[in-house]
Short mmCIF file of C-alpha atoms and ligand atoms in Angstrom, two decimals:
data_model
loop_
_atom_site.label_atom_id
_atom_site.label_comp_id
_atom_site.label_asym_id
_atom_site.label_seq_id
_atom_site.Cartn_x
_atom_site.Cartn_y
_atom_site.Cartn_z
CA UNK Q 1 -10.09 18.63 18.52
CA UNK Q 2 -7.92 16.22 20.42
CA UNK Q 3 -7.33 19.17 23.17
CA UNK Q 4 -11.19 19.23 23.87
CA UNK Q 5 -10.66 15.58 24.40
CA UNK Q 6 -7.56 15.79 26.57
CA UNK Q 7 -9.05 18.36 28.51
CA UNK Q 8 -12.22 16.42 29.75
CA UNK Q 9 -10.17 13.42 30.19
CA UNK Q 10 -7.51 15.62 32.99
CA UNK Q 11 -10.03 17.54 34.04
CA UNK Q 12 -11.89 14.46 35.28
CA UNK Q 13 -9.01 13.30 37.21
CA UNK Q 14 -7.26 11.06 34.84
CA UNK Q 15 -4.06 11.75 32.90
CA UNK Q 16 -3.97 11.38 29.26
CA UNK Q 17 -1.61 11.97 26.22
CA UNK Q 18 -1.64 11.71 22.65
CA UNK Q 19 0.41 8.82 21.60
CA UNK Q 20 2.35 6.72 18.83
CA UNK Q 21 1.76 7.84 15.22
CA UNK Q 22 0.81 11.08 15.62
CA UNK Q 23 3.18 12.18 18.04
CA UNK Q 24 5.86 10.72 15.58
CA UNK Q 25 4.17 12.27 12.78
CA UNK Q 26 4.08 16.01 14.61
CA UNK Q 27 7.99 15.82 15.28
CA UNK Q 28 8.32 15.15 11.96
CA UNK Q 29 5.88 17.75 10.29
CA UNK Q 30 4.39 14.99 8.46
CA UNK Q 31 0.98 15.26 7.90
CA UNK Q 32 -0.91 12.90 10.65
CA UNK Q 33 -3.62 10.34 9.79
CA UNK Q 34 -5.03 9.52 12.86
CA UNK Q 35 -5.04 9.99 16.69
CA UNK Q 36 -4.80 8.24 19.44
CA UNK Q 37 -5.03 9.40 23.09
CA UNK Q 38 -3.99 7.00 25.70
CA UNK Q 39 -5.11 7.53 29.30
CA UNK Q 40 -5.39 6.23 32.31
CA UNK Q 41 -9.29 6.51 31.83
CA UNK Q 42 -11.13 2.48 31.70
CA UNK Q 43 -12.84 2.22 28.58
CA UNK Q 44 -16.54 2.44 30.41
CA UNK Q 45 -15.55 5.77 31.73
CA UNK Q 46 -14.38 7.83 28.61
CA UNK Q 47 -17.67 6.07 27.33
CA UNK Q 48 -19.21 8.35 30.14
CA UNK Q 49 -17.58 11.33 29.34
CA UNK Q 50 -18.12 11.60 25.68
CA UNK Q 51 -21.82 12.30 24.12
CA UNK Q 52 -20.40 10.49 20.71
CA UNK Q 53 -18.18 7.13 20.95
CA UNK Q 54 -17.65 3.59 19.55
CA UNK Q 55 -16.81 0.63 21.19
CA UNK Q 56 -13.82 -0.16 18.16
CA UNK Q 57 -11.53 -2.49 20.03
CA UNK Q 58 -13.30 -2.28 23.54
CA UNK Q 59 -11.22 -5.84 24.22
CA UNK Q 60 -7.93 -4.19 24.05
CA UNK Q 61 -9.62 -1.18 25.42
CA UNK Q 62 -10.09 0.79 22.65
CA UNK Q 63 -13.04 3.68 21.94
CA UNK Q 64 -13.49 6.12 19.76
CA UNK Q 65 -14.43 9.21 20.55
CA UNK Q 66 -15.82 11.21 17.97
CA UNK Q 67 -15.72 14.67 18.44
CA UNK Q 68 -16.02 17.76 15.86
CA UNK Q 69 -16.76 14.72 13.03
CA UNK Q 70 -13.22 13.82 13.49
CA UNK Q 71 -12.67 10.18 15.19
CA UNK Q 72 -9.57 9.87 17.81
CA UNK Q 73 -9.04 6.67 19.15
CA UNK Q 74 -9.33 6.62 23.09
CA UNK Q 75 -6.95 3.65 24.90
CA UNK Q 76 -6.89 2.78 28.16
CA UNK Q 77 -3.07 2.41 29.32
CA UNK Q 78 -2.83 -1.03 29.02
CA UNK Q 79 -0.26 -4.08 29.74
CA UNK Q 80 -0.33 -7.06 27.27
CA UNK Q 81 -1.00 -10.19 28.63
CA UNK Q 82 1.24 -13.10 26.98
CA UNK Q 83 1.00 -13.78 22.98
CA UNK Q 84 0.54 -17.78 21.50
CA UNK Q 85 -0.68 -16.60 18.08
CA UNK Q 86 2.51 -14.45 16.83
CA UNK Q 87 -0.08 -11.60 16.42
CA UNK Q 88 -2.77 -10.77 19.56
CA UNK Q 89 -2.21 -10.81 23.25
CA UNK Q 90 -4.07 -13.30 25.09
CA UNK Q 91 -5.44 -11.06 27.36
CA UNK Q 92 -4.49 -7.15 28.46
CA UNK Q 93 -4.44 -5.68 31.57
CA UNK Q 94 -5.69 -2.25 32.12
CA UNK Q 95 -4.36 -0.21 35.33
CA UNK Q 96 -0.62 0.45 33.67
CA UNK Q 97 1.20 3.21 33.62
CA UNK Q 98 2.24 5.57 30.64
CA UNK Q 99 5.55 4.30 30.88
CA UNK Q 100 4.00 0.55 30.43
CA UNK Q 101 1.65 1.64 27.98
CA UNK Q 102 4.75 2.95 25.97
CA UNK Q 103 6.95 -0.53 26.43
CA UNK Q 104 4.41 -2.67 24.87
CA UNK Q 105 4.86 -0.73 21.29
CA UNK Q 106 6.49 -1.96 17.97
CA UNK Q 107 9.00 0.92 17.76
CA UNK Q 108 10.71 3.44 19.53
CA UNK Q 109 9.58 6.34 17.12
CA UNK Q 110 6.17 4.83 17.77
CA UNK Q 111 6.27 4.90 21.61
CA UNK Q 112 6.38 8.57 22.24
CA UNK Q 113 4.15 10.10 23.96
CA UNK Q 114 2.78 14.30 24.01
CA UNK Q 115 1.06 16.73 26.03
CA UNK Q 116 -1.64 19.12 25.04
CA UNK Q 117 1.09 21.81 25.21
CA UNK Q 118 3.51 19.67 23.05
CA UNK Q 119 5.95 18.24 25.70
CA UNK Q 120 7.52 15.38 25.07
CA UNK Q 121 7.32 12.07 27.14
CA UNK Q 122 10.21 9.77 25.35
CA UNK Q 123 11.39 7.03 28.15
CA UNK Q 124 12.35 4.95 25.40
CA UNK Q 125 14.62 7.38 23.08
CA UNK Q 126 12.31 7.67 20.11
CA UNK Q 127 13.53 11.50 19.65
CA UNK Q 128 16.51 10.07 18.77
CA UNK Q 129 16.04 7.43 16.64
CA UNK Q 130 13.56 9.73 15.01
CA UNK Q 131 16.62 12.59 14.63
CA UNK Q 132 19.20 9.59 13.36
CA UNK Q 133 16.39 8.12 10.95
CA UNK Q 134 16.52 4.71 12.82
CA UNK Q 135 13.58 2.41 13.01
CA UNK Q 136 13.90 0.24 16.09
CA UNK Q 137 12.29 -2.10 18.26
CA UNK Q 138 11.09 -1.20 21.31
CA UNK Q 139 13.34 -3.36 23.99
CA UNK Q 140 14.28 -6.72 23.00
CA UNK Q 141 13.27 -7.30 19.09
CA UNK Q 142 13.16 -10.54 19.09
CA UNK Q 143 10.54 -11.19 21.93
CA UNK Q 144 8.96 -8.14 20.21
CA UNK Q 145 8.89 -10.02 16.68
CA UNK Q 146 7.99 -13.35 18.36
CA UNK Q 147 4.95 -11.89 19.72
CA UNK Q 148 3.12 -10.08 16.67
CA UNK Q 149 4.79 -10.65 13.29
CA UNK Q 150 3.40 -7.64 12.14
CA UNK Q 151 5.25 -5.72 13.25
CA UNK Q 152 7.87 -6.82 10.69
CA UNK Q 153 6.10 -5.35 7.91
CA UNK Q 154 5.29 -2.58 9.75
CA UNK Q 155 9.11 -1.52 10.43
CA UNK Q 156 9.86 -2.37 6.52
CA UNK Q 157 6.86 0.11 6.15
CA UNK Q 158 8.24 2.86 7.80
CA UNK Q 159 11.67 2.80 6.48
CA UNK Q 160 9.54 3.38 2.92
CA UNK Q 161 7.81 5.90 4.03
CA UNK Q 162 10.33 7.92 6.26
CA UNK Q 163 13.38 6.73 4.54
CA UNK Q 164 15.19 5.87 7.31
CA UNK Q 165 17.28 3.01 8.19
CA UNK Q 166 16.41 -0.51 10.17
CA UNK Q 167 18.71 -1.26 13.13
CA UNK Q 168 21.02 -3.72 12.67
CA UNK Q 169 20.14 -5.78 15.68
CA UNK Q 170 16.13 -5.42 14.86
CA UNK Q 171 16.72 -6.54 11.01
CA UNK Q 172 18.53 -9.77 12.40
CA UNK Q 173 15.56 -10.47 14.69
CA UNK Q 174 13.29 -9.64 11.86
CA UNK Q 175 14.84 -12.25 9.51
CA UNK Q 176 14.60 -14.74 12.42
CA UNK Q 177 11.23 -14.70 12.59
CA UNK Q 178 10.00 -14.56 9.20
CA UNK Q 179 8.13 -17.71 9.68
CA UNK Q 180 5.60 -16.30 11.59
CA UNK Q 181 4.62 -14.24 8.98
CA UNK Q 182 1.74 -16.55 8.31
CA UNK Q 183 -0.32 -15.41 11.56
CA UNK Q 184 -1.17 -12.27 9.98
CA UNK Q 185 -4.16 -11.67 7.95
CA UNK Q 186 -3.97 -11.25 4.06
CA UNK Q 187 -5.77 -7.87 4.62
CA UNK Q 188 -3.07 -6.85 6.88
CA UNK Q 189 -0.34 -7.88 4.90
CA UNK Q 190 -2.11 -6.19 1.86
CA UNK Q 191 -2.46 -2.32 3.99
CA UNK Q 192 1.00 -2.79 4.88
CA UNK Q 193 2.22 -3.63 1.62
CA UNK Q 194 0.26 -0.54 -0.46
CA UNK Q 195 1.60 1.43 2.29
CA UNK Q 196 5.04 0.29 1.25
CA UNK Q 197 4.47 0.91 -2.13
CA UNK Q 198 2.75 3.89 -2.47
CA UNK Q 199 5.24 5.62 -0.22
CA UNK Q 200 8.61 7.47 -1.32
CA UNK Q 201 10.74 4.22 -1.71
CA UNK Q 202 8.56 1.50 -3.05
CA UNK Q 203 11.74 -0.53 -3.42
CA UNK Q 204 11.46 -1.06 -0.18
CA UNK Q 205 8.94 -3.92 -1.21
CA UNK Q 206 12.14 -5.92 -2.64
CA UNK Q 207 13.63 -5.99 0.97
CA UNK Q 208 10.35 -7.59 2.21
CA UNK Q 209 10.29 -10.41 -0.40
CA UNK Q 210 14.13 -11.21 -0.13
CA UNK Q 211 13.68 -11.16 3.69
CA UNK Q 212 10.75 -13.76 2.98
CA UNK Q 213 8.18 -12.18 4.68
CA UNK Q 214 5.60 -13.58 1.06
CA UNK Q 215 6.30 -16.62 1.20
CA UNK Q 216 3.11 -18.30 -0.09
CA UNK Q 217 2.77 -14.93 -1.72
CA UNK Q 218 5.15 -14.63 -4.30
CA UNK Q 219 6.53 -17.39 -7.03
CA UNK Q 220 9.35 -19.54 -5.51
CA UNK Q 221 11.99 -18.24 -7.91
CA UNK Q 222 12.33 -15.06 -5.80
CA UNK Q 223 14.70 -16.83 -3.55
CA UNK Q 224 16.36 -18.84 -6.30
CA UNK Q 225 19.46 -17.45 -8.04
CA UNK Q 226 17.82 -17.75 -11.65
CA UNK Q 227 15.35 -14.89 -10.79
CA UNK Q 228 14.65 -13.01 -14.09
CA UNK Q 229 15.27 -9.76 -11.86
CA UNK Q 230 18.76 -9.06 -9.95
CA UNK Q 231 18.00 -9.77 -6.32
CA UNK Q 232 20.26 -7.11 -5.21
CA UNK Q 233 18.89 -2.98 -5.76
CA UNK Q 234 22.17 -1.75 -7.48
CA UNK Q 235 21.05 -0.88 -11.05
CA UNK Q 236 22.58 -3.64 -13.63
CA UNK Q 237 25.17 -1.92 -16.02
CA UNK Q 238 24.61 -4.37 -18.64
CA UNK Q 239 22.42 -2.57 -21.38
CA UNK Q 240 19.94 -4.28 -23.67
CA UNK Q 241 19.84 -2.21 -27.15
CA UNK Q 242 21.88 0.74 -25.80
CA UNK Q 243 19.18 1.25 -22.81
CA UNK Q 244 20.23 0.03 -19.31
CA UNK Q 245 17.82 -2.42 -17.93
CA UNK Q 246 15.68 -1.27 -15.08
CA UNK Q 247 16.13 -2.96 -11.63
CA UNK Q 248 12.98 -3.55 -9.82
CA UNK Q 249 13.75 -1.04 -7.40
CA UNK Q 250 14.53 1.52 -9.61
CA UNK Q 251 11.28 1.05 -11.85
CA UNK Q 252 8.69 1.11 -8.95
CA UNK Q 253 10.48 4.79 -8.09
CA UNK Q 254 9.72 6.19 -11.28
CA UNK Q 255 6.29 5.40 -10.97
CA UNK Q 256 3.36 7.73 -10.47
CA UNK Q 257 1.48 7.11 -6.91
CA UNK Q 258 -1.08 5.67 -8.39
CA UNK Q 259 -2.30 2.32 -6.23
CA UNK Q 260 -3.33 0.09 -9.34
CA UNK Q 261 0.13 0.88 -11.16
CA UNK Q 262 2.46 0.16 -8.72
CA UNK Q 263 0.38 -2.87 -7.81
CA UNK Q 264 0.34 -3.82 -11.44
CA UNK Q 265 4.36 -3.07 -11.35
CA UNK Q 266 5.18 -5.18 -8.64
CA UNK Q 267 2.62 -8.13 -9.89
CA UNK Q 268 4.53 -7.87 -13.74
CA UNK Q 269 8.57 -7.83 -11.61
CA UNK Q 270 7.22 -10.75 -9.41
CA UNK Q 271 5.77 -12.46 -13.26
CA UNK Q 272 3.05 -13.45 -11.23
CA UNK Q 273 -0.37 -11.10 -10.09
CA UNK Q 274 -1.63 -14.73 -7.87
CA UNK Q 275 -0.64 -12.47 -4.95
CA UNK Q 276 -3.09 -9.82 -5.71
CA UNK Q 277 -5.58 -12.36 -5.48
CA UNK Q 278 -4.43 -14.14 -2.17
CA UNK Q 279 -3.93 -11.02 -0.59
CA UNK Q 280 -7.30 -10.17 -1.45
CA UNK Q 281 -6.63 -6.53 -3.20
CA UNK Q 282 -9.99 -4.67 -4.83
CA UNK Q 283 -11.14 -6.30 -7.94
CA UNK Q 284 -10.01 -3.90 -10.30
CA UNK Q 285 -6.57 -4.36 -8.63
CA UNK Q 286 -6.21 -7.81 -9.30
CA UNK Q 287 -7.52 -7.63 -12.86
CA UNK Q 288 -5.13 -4.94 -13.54
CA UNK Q 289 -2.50 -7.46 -12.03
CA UNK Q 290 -3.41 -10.46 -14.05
CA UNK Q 291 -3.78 -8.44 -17.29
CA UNK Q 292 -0.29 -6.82 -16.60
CA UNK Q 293 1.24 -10.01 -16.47
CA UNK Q 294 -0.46 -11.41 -19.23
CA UNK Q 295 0.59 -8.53 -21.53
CA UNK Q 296 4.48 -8.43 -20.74
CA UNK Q 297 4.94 -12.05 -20.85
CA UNK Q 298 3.39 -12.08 -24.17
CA UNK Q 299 5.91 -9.28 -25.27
CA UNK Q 300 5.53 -5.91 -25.12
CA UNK Q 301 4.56 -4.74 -28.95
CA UNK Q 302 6.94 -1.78 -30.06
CA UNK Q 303 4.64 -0.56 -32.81
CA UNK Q 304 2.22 2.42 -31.36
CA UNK Q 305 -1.01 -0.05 -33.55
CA UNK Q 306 -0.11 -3.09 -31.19
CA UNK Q 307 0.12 -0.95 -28.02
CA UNK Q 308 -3.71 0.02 -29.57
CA UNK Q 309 -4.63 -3.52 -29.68
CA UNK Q 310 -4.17 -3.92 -26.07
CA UNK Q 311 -5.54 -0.47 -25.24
CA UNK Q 312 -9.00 -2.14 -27.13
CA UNK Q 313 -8.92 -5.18 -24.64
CA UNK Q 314 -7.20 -4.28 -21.01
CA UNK Q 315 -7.24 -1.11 -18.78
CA UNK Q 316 -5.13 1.17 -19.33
CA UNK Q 317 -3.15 1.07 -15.90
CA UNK Q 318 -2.40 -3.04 -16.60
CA UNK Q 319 -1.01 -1.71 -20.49
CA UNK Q 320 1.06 0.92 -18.55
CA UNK Q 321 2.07 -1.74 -16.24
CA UNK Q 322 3.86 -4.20 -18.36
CA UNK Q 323 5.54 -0.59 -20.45
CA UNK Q 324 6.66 0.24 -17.61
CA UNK Q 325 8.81 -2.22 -16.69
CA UNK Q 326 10.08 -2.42 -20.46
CA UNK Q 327 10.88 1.12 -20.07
CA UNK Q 328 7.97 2.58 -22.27
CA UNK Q 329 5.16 3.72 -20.59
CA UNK Q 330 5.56 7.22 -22.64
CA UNK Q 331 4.71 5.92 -25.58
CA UNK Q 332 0.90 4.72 -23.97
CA UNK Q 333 0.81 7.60 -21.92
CA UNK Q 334 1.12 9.34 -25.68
CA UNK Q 335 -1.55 7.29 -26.92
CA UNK Q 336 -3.73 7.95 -23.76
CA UNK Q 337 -3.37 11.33 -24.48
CA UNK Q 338 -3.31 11.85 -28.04
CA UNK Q 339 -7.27 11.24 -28.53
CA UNK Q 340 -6.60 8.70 -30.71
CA UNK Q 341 -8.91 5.78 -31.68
CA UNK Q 342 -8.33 2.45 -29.80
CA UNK Q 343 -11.73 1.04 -28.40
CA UNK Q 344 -15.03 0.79 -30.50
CA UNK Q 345 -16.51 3.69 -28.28
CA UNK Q 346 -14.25 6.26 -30.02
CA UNK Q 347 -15.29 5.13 -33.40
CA UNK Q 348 -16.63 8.25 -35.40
CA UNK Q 349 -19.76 5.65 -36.11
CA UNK Q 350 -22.29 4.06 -33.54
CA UNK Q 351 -23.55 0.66 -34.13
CA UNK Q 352 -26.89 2.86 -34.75
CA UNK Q 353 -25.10 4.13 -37.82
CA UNK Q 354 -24.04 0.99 -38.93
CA UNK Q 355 -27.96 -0.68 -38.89
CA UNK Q 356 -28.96 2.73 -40.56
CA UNK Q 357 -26.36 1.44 -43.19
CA UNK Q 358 -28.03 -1.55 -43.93
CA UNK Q 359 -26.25 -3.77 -41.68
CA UNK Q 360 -28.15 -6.27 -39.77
CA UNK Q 361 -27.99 -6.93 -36.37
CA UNK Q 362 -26.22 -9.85 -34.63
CA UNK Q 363 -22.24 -10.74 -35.37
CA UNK Q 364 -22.47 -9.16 -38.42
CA UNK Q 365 -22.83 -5.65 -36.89
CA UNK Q 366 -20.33 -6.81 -34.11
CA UNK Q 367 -17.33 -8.19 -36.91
CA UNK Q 368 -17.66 -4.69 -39.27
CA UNK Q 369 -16.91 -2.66 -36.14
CA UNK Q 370 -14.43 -4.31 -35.13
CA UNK Q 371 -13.15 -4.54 -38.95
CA UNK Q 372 -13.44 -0.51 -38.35
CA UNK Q 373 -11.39 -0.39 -35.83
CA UNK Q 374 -8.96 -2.34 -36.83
CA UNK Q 375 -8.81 0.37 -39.62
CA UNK Q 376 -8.74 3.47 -37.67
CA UNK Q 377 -6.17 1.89 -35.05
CA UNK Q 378 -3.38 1.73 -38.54
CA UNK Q 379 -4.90 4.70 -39.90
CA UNK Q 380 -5.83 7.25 -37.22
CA UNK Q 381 -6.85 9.77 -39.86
CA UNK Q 382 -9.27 8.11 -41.27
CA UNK Q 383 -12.05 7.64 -38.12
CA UNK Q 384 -14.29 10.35 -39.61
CA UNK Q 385 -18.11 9.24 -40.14
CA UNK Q 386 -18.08 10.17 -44.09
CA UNK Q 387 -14.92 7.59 -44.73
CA UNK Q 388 -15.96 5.05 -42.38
CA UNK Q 389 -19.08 4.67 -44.20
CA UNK Q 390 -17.59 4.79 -47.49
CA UNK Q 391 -15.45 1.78 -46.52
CA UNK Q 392 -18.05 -0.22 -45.03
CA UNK Q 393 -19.60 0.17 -48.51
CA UNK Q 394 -16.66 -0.14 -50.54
P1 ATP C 404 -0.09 5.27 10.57
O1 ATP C 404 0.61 6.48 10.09
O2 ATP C 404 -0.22 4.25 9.51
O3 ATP C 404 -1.37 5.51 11.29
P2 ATP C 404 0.78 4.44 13.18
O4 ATP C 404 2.13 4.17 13.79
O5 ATP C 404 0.03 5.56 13.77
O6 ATP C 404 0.97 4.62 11.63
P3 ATP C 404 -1.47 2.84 13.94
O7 ATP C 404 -1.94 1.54 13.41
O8 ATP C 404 -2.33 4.04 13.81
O9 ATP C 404 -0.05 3.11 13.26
O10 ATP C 404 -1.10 2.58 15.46
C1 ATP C 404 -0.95 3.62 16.41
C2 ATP C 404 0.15 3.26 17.40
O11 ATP C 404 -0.14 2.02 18.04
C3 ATP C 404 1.52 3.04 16.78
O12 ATP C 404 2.21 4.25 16.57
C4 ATP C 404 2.20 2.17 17.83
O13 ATP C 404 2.60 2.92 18.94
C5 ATP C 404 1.05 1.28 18.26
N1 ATP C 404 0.99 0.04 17.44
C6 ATP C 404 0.33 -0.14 16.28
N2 ATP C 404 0.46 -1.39 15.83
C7 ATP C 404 1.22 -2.03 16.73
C8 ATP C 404 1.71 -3.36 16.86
N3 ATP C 404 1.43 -4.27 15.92
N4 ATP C 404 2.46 -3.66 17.95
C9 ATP C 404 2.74 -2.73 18.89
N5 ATP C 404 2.31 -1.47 18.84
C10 ATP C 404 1.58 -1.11 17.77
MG1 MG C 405 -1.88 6.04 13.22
#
């Protein structure tokens, strides 16, 4: 679908390529997300070519073309005018060339550009750093930094995701400018940061605290030395009852990719879920957070009726949360699956059972359920209509 595109664009005089991620994404058989075309097209005149587009970021001349139901974002080469902010231009100037257009991006594996016929355009030497596994900034890293400071999470981000390795001179101008982290938007921070964490290396997440990229975000003690984690990623050899204790690194690895548990994960390591909130994460996320936290700084309970008792009260992902950072998420993943009893729903008796019984209704029919399942949480066996019944009555 982006060749129909291409193809209108060239044939109609202009040049155009596909650009940035999904170039980077092809050369590495990863599957791609998104396009993006950039061309030397003005944003009123790919308007004019295409029956279905959006004006998305007509400012920075931006507009997407939908074709075939699938959306490809359509850029006009473009020059960026000076940034104040540490995060937008001030103004951009259309009229560039390729080459420019490729200049003004975060990374060299993100400043490759490809023909319909899969040529490469690489001025930059993205192939390479893309063959090396090296994520660096495109010409000088510190002006690059300096002018958006996203781009700081966004080169953590891809070391997560690809695995590869930041550049020495690009992680020295990324812990330079650090303090411009708090240009960027909490929603910005947060896509970054799932991204992170729901990649192949979550542990990556640790190198963007310690480089202090959340600060505001995360408790203070993270760059104290009386953390209640190791700072470092090396796991600790000291073990607690014969087990080895987990590093923070090593339990976010282990972890399904769910979003909500490794959110909950990182909010129990960090003892704190307030950045859930002030990153403004989906409800459920943050509730998940805060109940996570809640539950392992209570203590995790080691007896399979207390890990009930919190089944009864929290979701299940917040539960798994704080186990799995003690190491025991089998044991409620057991439960989960075992179909045993742990929330009034899976009672073998309705409340409609209990007023058929005699019992009134109010807190009285409220306290003997709960009384039940207190029962069948110690006694599994037993949540069968016939003995429920009999114990109400007995
Ligand atoms: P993803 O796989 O998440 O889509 P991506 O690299 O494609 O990663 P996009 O946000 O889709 O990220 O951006 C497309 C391209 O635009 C990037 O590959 C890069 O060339 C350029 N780009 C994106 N964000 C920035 C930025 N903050 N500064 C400079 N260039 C950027
Ligand atoms: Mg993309």
């Amino acid at each position: 679908m982006t060749n129909f595109i291409l193809r209108r664009l060239i044939g109609s005089g202009f040049s155009a390529y596909l650009v940035g991620g999904c170039v980077r994404d092809t050369l590495l058989k990863r599957p791609v997300t998104d396009w993006d075309i950039a061309t030397s097209a003005n944003p009123e005149e790919v308007e004019r070519l295409f029956d279905k587009t959006v004006k998305t970021g007509e400012r920075f001349g931006t507009i997407t073309v939908i074709h075939d139901g699938v959306p490809v974002e359509v850029t006009t080469y473009r020059r960026d005018g000076i940034y104040r902010d540490n995060r937008h231009p001030e103004s951009v100037a259309f009229g560039a060339s390729l080459d420019e257009d490729l200049q003004r991006r975060d990374l060299t594996i993100n400043a490759m550009a490809m023909t319909e016929s899969g040529e490469i355009i690489d001025p930059i030497g993205g192939l390479r750093d893309l063959e090396f596994g090296v994520i660096r900034a495109v010409g000088d890293p510190e002006t690059r930094f300096a002018e958006d400071a996203l781009r700081m999470f966004r080169a953590f981000r891809f070391k997560a995701q690809l695995g590869f390795t930041i550049e020495r001179g690009t992680r020295q101008a990324i812990l330079k400018h650090t303090h411009t982290a708090g240009a960027i938007s909490p929603e910005r921070i947060a896509a970054e940061l799932t991204k992170t964490l729901m990649s192949d290396n979550p542990g990556v997440v640790w190198e963007v605290v310690d480089a202090g990229l959340l600060a505001g975000y995360v408790p203070k003690w993270r760059t104290k030395s009386d953390a209640p984690f190791p700072q470092t990623h090396v796991a600790s050899e000291e073990p607690i009852n014969g087990r080895p204790i987990a590093t923070p690194t090593d339990v976010l690895s282990t972890l399904p990719q769910s979003h909500n548990l490794r959110w909950g994960v990182f909010c129990v390591l960090l003892g704190d879920a307030t950045i859930a909130q002030k990153l403004r994460l989906p409800a459920k996320t943050q509730k998940i957070g805060f109940a996570a936290v809640q539950i392992a700084q209570a203590g995790f309970p080691q007896t399979r009726a207390g890990i009930k008792c919190l089944l009864a009260i929290h979701p299940p992902d917040a539960v798994k949360s704080a186990a799995a950072v003690g190491g025991t998420s089998q044991s409620v993943d057991e439960i989960l699956q075992s179909g045993e009893c742990y929330k009034i729903e899976h009672l073998a008796i309705s409340g409609r059972d209990l007023l058929d019984a005699g019992i009134p209704e109010g807190p009285e029919l409220g306290k003997a359920l709960q009384k039940l399942l207190e029962h069948v949480i110690d006694h599994p066996e037993e949540n069968e209509k016939a003995k429920l019944l009999r114990m109400l009555n007995g």
